[in-house]
């Protein structure tokens, strides 16, 4: 499916899609894995979706999708302050505000002016290091508001093994271990 502004012609859309086909083919396995993971954490009411992962480990109980969101929100609320306390001095910048939100396409976001960081309530389904990575990533945006080379160097300096956790969240690895 293609979504485009009304003023874009059909030929412009075809050109834009054709330009991205090589990327789509090259990244198909990762995109497919991301889609599968999103399906597992979405509000689908299937029985399999009721299983609960906590920090990458399957739990012995199940929850409805709404209760799972509440559970994840509580778990993340409990650990986030300590993770921020740990990483803010390392990154050398402090957030003014931390909020949690049900995000389907991002793990975190940052308002650089307000120094407000939002975290996805779905993070507790992944290893705790993934949450640490997202927090480091968003804190680094308080130094660099983009994804420049300098930004990624700041991330790597703060958390040298960030790529491992980034890859898990991006669906580039088949396992959560």
Short mmCIF file of C-alpha atoms in Angstrom, two decimals:
data_model
loop_
_atom_site.label_atom_id
_atom_site.label_comp_id
_atom_site.label_asym_id
_atom_site.label_seq_id
_atom_site.Cartn_x
_atom_site.Cartn_y
_atom_site.Cartn_z
CA UNK A 1 0.00 0.00 0.00
CA UNK A 2 1.24 3.50 -0.80
CA UNK A 3 0.14 6.62 0.99
CA UNK A 4 0.91 9.97 -0.63
CA UNK A 5 -0.33 13.58 -0.54
CA UNK A 6 -3.20 14.39 -2.91
CA UNK A 7 -1.02 16.66 -5.08
CA UNK A 8 1.44 13.85 -5.95
CA UNK A 9 0.78 12.38 -9.38
CA UNK A 10 0.60 8.66 -10.10
CA UNK A 11 3.85 8.82 -12.08
CA UNK A 12 5.61 10.56 -9.17
CA UNK A 13 4.36 7.82 -6.83
CA UNK A 14 5.55 5.09 -9.20
CA UNK A 15 8.96 6.74 -9.45
CA UNK A 16 9.23 7.04 -5.63
CA UNK A 17 8.22 3.40 -5.13
CA UNK A 18 10.56 2.15 -7.89
CA UNK A 19 13.44 4.03 -6.28
CA UNK A 20 12.84 2.17 -2.99
CA UNK A 21 12.38 -1.35 -4.37
CA UNK A 22 16.08 -2.33 -4.02
CA UNK A 23 16.02 -1.21 -0.37
CA UNK A 24 12.78 -3.13 0.24
CA UNK A 25 14.23 -6.32 -1.24
CA UNK A 26 17.51 -5.99 0.67
CA UNK A 27 15.75 -5.29 3.96
CA UNK A 28 12.80 -7.64 3.55
CA UNK A 29 13.88 -10.13 6.27
CA UNK A 30 14.37 -7.34 8.84
CA UNK A 31 11.16 -5.57 7.91
CA UNK A 32 9.25 -8.85 8.07
CA UNK A 33 10.73 -9.63 11.51
CA UNK A 34 9.79 -6.14 12.75
CA UNK A 35 6.26 -6.67 11.46
CA UNK A 36 6.02 -10.05 13.24
CA UNK A 37 7.27 -8.56 16.50
CA UNK A 38 4.81 -5.67 16.24
CA UNK A 39 2.03 -8.19 15.66
CA UNK A 40 3.09 -9.96 18.86
CA UNK A 41 2.96 -6.73 20.89
CA UNK A 42 -0.07 -5.19 19.18
CA UNK A 43 -3.60 -5.22 20.51
CA UNK A 44 -4.52 -8.36 18.56
CA UNK A 45 -6.78 -10.52 20.74
CA UNK A 46 -5.41 -13.93 19.73
CA UNK A 47 -4.50 -16.41 22.47
CA UNK A 48 -0.84 -16.52 21.45
CA UNK A 49 -0.65 -12.75 21.82
CA UNK A 50 -1.66 -13.01 25.48
CA UNK A 51 1.72 -14.46 26.48
CA UNK A 52 3.89 -12.02 28.39
CA UNK A 53 7.59 -11.35 27.94
CA UNK A 54 9.33 -9.41 30.67
CA UNK A 55 12.83 -8.12 29.96
CA UNK A 56 13.15 -10.73 27.22
CA UNK A 57 11.97 -13.72 29.29
CA UNK A 58 8.62 -15.43 28.80
CA UNK A 59 6.50 -15.29 31.95
CA UNK A 60 4.41 -18.12 33.36
CA UNK A 61 1.17 -16.16 33.02
CA UNK A 62 -0.84 -14.52 30.25
CA UNK A 63 -2.61 -11.19 30.11
CA UNK A 64 -5.14 -9.61 27.81
CA UNK A 65 -3.63 -6.97 25.52
CA UNK A 66 -4.98 -4.09 27.66
CA UNK A 67 -3.71 -5.62 30.90
CA UNK A 68 -0.38 -6.34 29.23
CA UNK A 69 0.04 -2.64 28.37
CA UNK A 70 -0.78 -1.74 31.99
CA UNK A 71 1.71 -4.35 33.23
CA UNK A 72 4.46 -3.14 30.88
CA UNK A 73 3.80 0.49 31.81
CA UNK A 74 4.14 -0.35 35.52
CA UNK A 75 7.33 -2.37 34.98
CA UNK A 76 8.91 0.38 32.89
CA UNK A 77 7.85 3.05 35.41
CA UNK A 78 9.62 1.10 38.14
CA UNK A 79 12.98 0.70 36.35
CA UNK A 80 13.23 3.84 34.20
CA UNK A 81 14.29 6.26 37.00
CA UNK A 82 17.28 4.07 37.97
CA UNK A 83 18.30 3.62 34.32
CA UNK A 84 18.17 7.37 33.75
CA UNK A 85 20.16 7.89 36.96
CA UNK A 86 22.79 5.48 35.67
CA UNK A 87 23.10 6.84 32.12
CA UNK A 88 22.58 10.61 32.40
CA UNK A 89 26.01 11.24 33.99
CA UNK A 90 27.65 8.93 31.42
CA UNK A 91 26.02 10.73 28.47
CA UNK A 92 26.58 14.08 30.19
CA UNK A 93 23.06 15.45 29.80
CA UNK A 94 19.88 15.30 31.87
CA UNK A 95 16.27 14.97 30.78
CA UNK A 96 13.75 17.32 32.39
CA UNK A 97 10.87 14.93 31.94
CA UNK A 98 10.30 11.24 31.17
CA UNK A 99 7.00 9.93 29.88
CA UNK A 100 5.70 6.60 28.68
CA UNK A 101 3.51 6.14 25.65
CA UNK A 102 2.00 3.36 23.55
CA UNK A 103 4.14 3.75 20.41
CA UNK A 104 3.87 1.32 17.50
CA UNK A 105 6.64 2.58 15.21
CA UNK A 106 9.25 3.92 17.63
CA UNK A 107 10.95 2.79 20.82
CA UNK A 108 11.49 6.33 22.04
CA UNK A 109 11.37 9.96 21.06
CA UNK A 110 12.82 13.18 22.33
CA UNK A 111 11.74 16.81 22.46
CA UNK A 112 15.13 18.51 22.53
CA UNK A 113 13.81 21.95 23.52
CA UNK A 114 11.79 20.70 26.49
CA UNK A 115 14.35 17.95 27.21
CA UNK A 116 11.41 15.53 27.38
CA UNK A 117 11.96 11.87 26.57
CA UNK A 118 9.14 9.48 25.67
CA UNK A 119 9.59 5.71 25.95
CA UNK A 120 7.47 2.99 24.38
CA UNK A 121 5.49 0.94 26.88
CA UNK A 122 6.44 -2.14 24.82
CA UNK A 123 10.12 -1.97 25.87
CA UNK A 124 9.69 -4.36 28.85
CA UNK A 125 9.09 -7.21 26.36
CA UNK A 126 12.78 -6.97 25.40
CA UNK A 127 15.99 -7.43 27.39
CA UNK A 128 16.59 -4.58 29.85
CA UNK A 129 19.69 -3.59 27.86
CA UNK A 130 17.38 -2.64 24.98
CA UNK A 131 15.64 -0.14 27.26
CA UNK A 132 19.04 1.15 28.38
CA UNK A 133 20.02 1.57 24.72
CA UNK A 134 16.83 3.51 23.91
CA UNK A 135 17.42 5.80 26.89
CA UNK A 136 21.05 6.38 25.86
CA UNK A 137 19.91 7.01 22.26
CA UNK A 138 17.33 9.58 23.33
CA UNK A 139 19.71 11.27 25.80
CA UNK A 140 22.27 11.59 22.98
CA UNK A 141 19.65 13.51 21.01
CA UNK A 142 19.93 16.20 23.68
CA UNK A 143 23.51 16.67 22.34
CA UNK A 144 22.66 16.15 18.64
CA UNK A 145 19.09 16.59 17.39
CA UNK A 146 19.72 14.38 14.34
CA UNK A 147 21.29 11.04 13.45
CA UNK A 148 24.57 12.52 12.25
CA UNK A 149 27.94 10.81 12.51
CA UNK A 150 28.59 12.89 15.64
CA UNK A 151 25.33 11.61 17.16
CA UNK A 152 26.25 7.95 16.58
CA UNK A 153 29.77 8.59 17.91
CA UNK A 154 28.22 9.99 21.10
CA UNK A 155 26.03 6.88 21.41
CA UNK A 156 29.03 4.57 20.82
CA UNK A 157 31.16 6.45 23.35
CA UNK A 158 28.47 6.15 26.02
CA UNK A 159 27.48 2.56 25.19
CA UNK A 160 30.05 0.71 23.06
CA UNK A 161 27.84 -2.39 22.63
CA UNK A 162 24.75 -0.40 21.57
CA UNK A 163 24.58 -2.06 18.14
CA UNK A 164 23.63 -5.42 19.67
CA UNK A 165 20.60 -3.91 21.44
CA UNK A 166 19.72 -1.70 18.47
CA UNK A 167 19.68 -4.79 16.24
CA UNK A 168 17.34 -6.69 18.56
CA UNK A 169 14.85 -3.81 18.55
CA UNK A 170 15.21 -3.43 14.78
CA UNK A 171 14.43 -7.12 14.29
CA UNK A 172 17.86 -7.79 12.77
CA UNK A 173 18.45 -10.78 15.01
CA UNK A 174 16.23 -13.80 15.30
CA UNK A 175 16.77 -14.22 19.02
CA UNK A 176 16.29 -12.08 22.07
CA UNK A 177 19.33 -13.56 23.85
#
